[in-house]
PDB file of C-alpha atoms in Angstrom:
ATOM      1  CA  GLN A 116    -128.969 -78.402 -22.799  1.00  0.00           C
ATOM      2  CA  VAL A 117    -131.381 -77.301 -25.563  1.00  0.00           C
ATOM      3  CA  GLN A 118    -133.928 -79.918 -26.426  1.00  0.00           C
ATOM      4  CA  LEU A 119    -136.682 -79.266 -29.333  1.00  0.00           C
ATOM      5  CA  VAL A 120    -139.197 -81.958 -29.772  1.00  0.00           C
ATOM      6  CA  GLU A 121    -141.528 -82.215 -32.591  1.00  0.00           C
ATOM      7  CA  SER A 122    -144.849 -84.130 -32.861  1.00  0.00           C
ATOM      8  CA  GLY A 123    -148.188 -84.415 -35.040  1.00  0.00           C
ATOM      9  CA  GLY A 124    -146.763 -85.672 -38.341  1.00  0.00           C
ATOM     10  CA  GLY A 125    -148.301 -88.174 -40.289  1.00  0.00           C
ATOM     11  CA  LEU A 126    -150.159 -89.513 -43.302  1.00  0.00           C
ATOM     12  CA  VAL A 127    -153.191 -87.604 -44.620  1.00  0.00           C
ATOM     13  CA  GLN A 128    -155.330 -87.042 -47.757  1.00  0.00           C
ATOM     14  CA  ALA A 129    -155.010 -83.963 -49.634  1.00  0.00           C
ATOM     15  CA  GLY A 130    -157.262 -81.247 -48.522  1.00  0.00           C
ATOM     16  CA  GLY A 131    -157.037 -82.531 -44.885  1.00  0.00           C
ATOM     17  CA  SER A 132    -155.335 -80.943 -41.773  1.00  0.00           C
ATOM     18  CA  LEU A 133    -152.453 -81.813 -39.469  1.00  0.00           C
ATOM     19  CA  ARG A 134    -151.400 -79.818 -36.207  1.00  0.00           C
ATOM     20  CA  LEU A 135    -147.627 -80.075 -35.678  1.00  0.00           C
ATOM     21  CA  SER A 136    -146.060 -79.093 -32.047  1.00  0.00           C
ATOM     22  CA  CYS A 137    -142.741 -78.212 -31.237  1.00  0.00           C
ATOM     23  CA  VAL A 138    -142.097 -78.182 -27.329  1.00  0.00           C
ATOM     24  CA  GLY A 139    -138.801 -76.807 -26.245  1.00  0.00           C
ATOM     25  CA  SER A 140    -136.646 -77.450 -23.003  1.00  0.00           C
ATOM     26  CA  GLY A 141    -133.619 -75.300 -22.023  1.00  0.00           C
ATOM     27  CA  ILE A 142    -134.666 -72.216 -23.981  1.00  0.00           C
ATOM     28  CA  THR A 143    -137.643 -70.079 -23.317  1.00  0.00           C
ATOM     29  CA  PHE A 144    -139.691 -69.538 -26.514  1.00  0.00           C
ATOM     30  CA  LYS A 145    -141.424 -66.213 -25.814  1.00  0.00           C
ATOM     31  CA  ILE A 146    -138.139 -63.924 -25.998  1.00  0.00           C
ATOM     32  CA  ASN A 147    -137.042 -65.788 -28.969  1.00  0.00           C
ATOM     33  CA  ALA A 148    -137.693 -66.139 -32.574  1.00  0.00           C
ATOM     34  CA  ILE A 149    -139.150 -69.636 -33.628  1.00  0.00           C
ATOM     35  CA  SER A 150    -139.652 -71.091 -37.268  1.00  0.00           C
ATOM     36  CA  TRP A 151    -140.843 -74.001 -38.959  1.00  0.00           C
ATOM     37  CA  HIS A 152    -138.777 -75.443 -41.935  1.00  0.00           C
ATOM     38  CA  ARG A 153    -139.518 -78.463 -44.160  1.00  0.00           C
ATOM     39  CA  GLN A 154    -137.171 -80.565 -46.694  1.00  0.00           C
ATOM     40  CA  ALA A 155    -138.729 -82.872 -49.121  1.00  0.00           C
ATOM     41  CA  PRO A 156    -136.713 -85.444 -50.885  1.00  0.00           C
ATOM     42  CA  GLY A 157    -134.003 -84.209 -53.102  1.00  0.00           C
ATOM     43  CA  LYS A 158    -134.861 -80.567 -52.395  1.00  0.00           C
ATOM     44  CA  GLN A 159    -133.296 -77.938 -50.055  1.00  0.00           C
ATOM     45  CA  ARG A 160    -134.775 -77.248 -46.707  1.00  0.00           C
ATOM     46  CA  GLU A 161    -136.956 -74.184 -46.849  1.00  0.00           C
ATOM     47  CA  LEU A 162    -138.740 -71.884 -44.214  1.00  0.00           C
ATOM     48  CA  VAL A 163    -142.278 -72.506 -44.040  1.00  0.00           C
ATOM     49  CA  ALA A 164    -143.213 -70.204 -41.121  1.00  0.00           C
ATOM     50  CA  SER A 165    -141.643 -68.081 -38.316  1.00  0.00           C
ATOM     51  CA  ILE A 166    -142.982 -65.974 -35.307  1.00  0.00           C
ATOM     52  CA  ASP A 167    -141.006 -63.523 -33.745  1.00  0.00           C
ATOM     53  CA  SER A 168    -141.045 -62.537 -29.859  1.00  0.00           C
ATOM     54  CA  GLY A 169    -143.611 -59.798 -30.661  1.00  0.00           C
ATOM     55  CA  ASP A 170    -145.570 -62.596 -32.209  1.00  0.00           C
ATOM     56  CA  ASN A 171    -145.102 -61.285 -35.790  1.00  0.00           C
ATOM     57  CA  THR A 172    -145.906 -64.073 -38.414  1.00  0.00           C
ATOM     58  CA  ASN A 173    -144.347 -64.554 -41.468  1.00  0.00           C
ATOM     59  CA  TYR A 174    -144.924 -67.242 -44.183  1.00  0.00           C
ATOM     60  CA  VAL A 175    -143.509 -68.750 -47.300  1.00  0.00           C
ATOM     61  CA  ASP A 176    -146.067 -67.679 -50.256  1.00  0.00           C
ATOM     62  CA  SER A 177    -147.199 -71.357 -50.958  1.00  0.00           C
ATOM     63  CA  VAL A 178    -148.586 -71.878 -47.449  1.00  0.00           C
ATOM     64  CA  LYS A 179    -150.057 -68.506 -46.960  1.00  0.00           C
ATOM     65  CA  GLY A 180    -153.767 -68.679 -46.076  1.00  0.00           C
ATOM     66  CA  ARG A 181    -153.584 -72.385 -45.304  1.00  0.00           C
ATOM     67  CA  PHE A 182    -150.628 -72.517 -42.381  1.00  0.00           C
ATOM     68  CA  ILE A 183    -150.854 -71.099 -38.956  1.00  0.00           C
ATOM     69  CA  ILE A 184    -147.818 -70.678 -36.753  1.00  0.00           C
ATOM     70  CA  SER A 185    -148.819 -69.693 -33.133  1.00  0.00           C
ATOM     71  CA  ARG A 186    -147.065 -69.834 -29.655  1.00  0.00           C
ATOM     72  CA  ASP A 187    -148.015 -70.943 -26.263  1.00  0.00           C
ATOM     73  CA  ASN A 188    -145.601 -69.194 -23.794  1.00  0.00           C
ATOM     74  CA  ALA A 189    -146.905 -71.422 -20.554  1.00  0.00           C
ATOM     75  CA  LYS A 190    -146.201 -74.621 -22.280  1.00  0.00           C
ATOM     76  CA  ASN A 191    -143.356 -73.459 -24.086  1.00  0.00           C
ATOM     77  CA  THR A 192    -144.416 -74.807 -27.312  1.00  0.00           C
ATOM     78  CA  VAL A 193    -145.185 -73.610 -30.942  1.00  0.00           C
ATOM     79  CA  THR A 194    -147.686 -75.212 -32.973  1.00  0.00           C
ATOM     80  CA  LEU A 195    -148.080 -74.965 -36.961  1.00  0.00           C
ATOM     81  CA  GLN A 196    -151.789 -75.498 -37.909  1.00  0.00           C
ATOM     82  CA  MET A 197    -151.684 -76.902 -41.337  1.00  0.00           C
ATOM     83  CA  ASN A 198    -155.119 -76.733 -43.451  1.00  0.00           C
ATOM     84  CA  SER A 199    -155.931 -77.477 -46.914  1.00  0.00           C
ATOM     85  CA  LEU A 200    -152.625 -80.100 -47.369  1.00  0.00           C
ATOM     86  CA  LYS A 201    -151.438 -80.644 -50.757  1.00  0.00           C
ATOM     87  CA  PRO A 202    -149.065 -83.253 -51.953  1.00  0.00           C
ATOM     88  CA  GLU A 203    -146.363 -80.780 -52.613  1.00  0.00           C
ATOM     89  CA  ASP A 204    -146.588 -80.289 -48.898  1.00  0.00           C
ATOM     90  CA  THR A 205    -145.024 -83.584 -48.316  1.00  0.00           C
ATOM     91  CA  ALA A 206    -141.585 -83.084 -46.452  1.00  0.00           C
ATOM     92  CA  VAL A 207    -139.920 -83.637 -43.334  1.00  0.00           C
ATOM     93  CA  TYR A 208    -140.943 -80.542 -40.880  1.00  0.00           C
ATOM     94  CA  TYR A 209    -138.334 -79.108 -38.540  1.00  0.00           C
ATOM     95  CA  CYS A 210    -138.809 -76.763 -35.649  1.00  0.00           C
ATOM     96  CA  CYS A 211    -135.810 -74.001 -34.998  1.00  0.00           C
ATOM     97  CA  VAL A 212    -135.028 -71.839 -32.429  1.00  0.00           C
ATOM     98  CA  VAL A 213    -132.399 -68.902 -32.724  1.00  0.00           C
ATOM     99  CA  GLY A 214    -131.795 -67.543 -29.394  1.00  0.00           C
ATOM    100  CA  ARG A 215    -129.825 -67.684 -25.892  1.00  0.00           C
ATOM    101  CA  PRO A 216    -130.633 -70.572 -23.768  1.00  0.00           C
ATOM    102  CA  ASP A 217    -131.535 -70.257 -20.449  1.00  0.00           C
ATOM    103  CA  VAL A 218    -128.008 -70.845 -18.774  1.00  0.00           C
ATOM    104  CA  SER A 219    -126.114 -69.236 -21.698  1.00  0.00           C
ATOM    105  CA  PRO A 220    -125.564 -65.360 -23.028  1.00  0.00           C
ATOM    106  CA  TYR A 221    -124.271 -66.935 -26.620  1.00  0.00           C
ATOM    107  CA  THR A 222    -126.949 -66.957 -29.450  1.00  0.00           C
ATOM    108  CA  SER A 223    -127.185 -70.010 -31.264  1.00  0.00           C
ATOM    109  CA  GLN A 224    -129.575 -72.145 -33.796  1.00  0.00           C
ATOM    110  CA  TYR A 225    -131.253 -75.053 -32.533  1.00  0.00           C
ATOM    111  CA  TRP A 226    -133.148 -77.911 -34.648  1.00  0.00           C
ATOM    112  CA  GLY A 227    -135.555 -80.609 -33.722  1.00  0.00           C
ATOM    113  CA  GLN A 228    -135.199 -83.919 -35.095  1.00  0.00           C
ATOM    114  CA  GLY A 229    -138.092 -83.631 -37.522  1.00  0.00           C
ATOM    115  CA  THR A 230    -141.555 -85.052 -37.979  1.00  0.00           C
ATOM    116  CA  GLN A 231    -142.674 -86.499 -41.367  1.00  0.00           C
ATOM    117  CA  VAL A 232    -145.777 -85.088 -42.954  1.00  0.00           C
ATOM    118  CA  THR A 233    -147.132 -87.120 -45.929  1.00  0.00           C
ATOM    119  CA  VAL A 234    -149.741 -86.183 -48.061  1.00  0.00           C
ATOM    120  CA  SER A 235    -151.545 -88.518 -50.481  1.00  0.00           C
ATOM    121  CA  SER A 236    -153.299 -87.478 -53.624  1.00  0.00           C
TER     122      SER A 236
END
């Protein structure tokens, strides 16, 4: 069974930083693409950042230069370092993996439960 558990969300003032973590079980992060998405109230979920199996990264324009996605293969963890936070970054942040679980040959998409990030002005 694949589980993704996010942590690190919270309330921060504008200009501050937060570090989100996503720990996976049942699926090996280093061979799969991992991404962070966010959904603000009344808005569609959007892709924020992604990292592939070759450690190539991609960011939505609104976070470029402020957010950094990285992985720790030994801990099967992906983090999202968020700096210079803005009120418009307020959202629920979700970790997502597209890949094959350790015990299945089939590729699927898996989501964590989400962690709330609130940036006050």
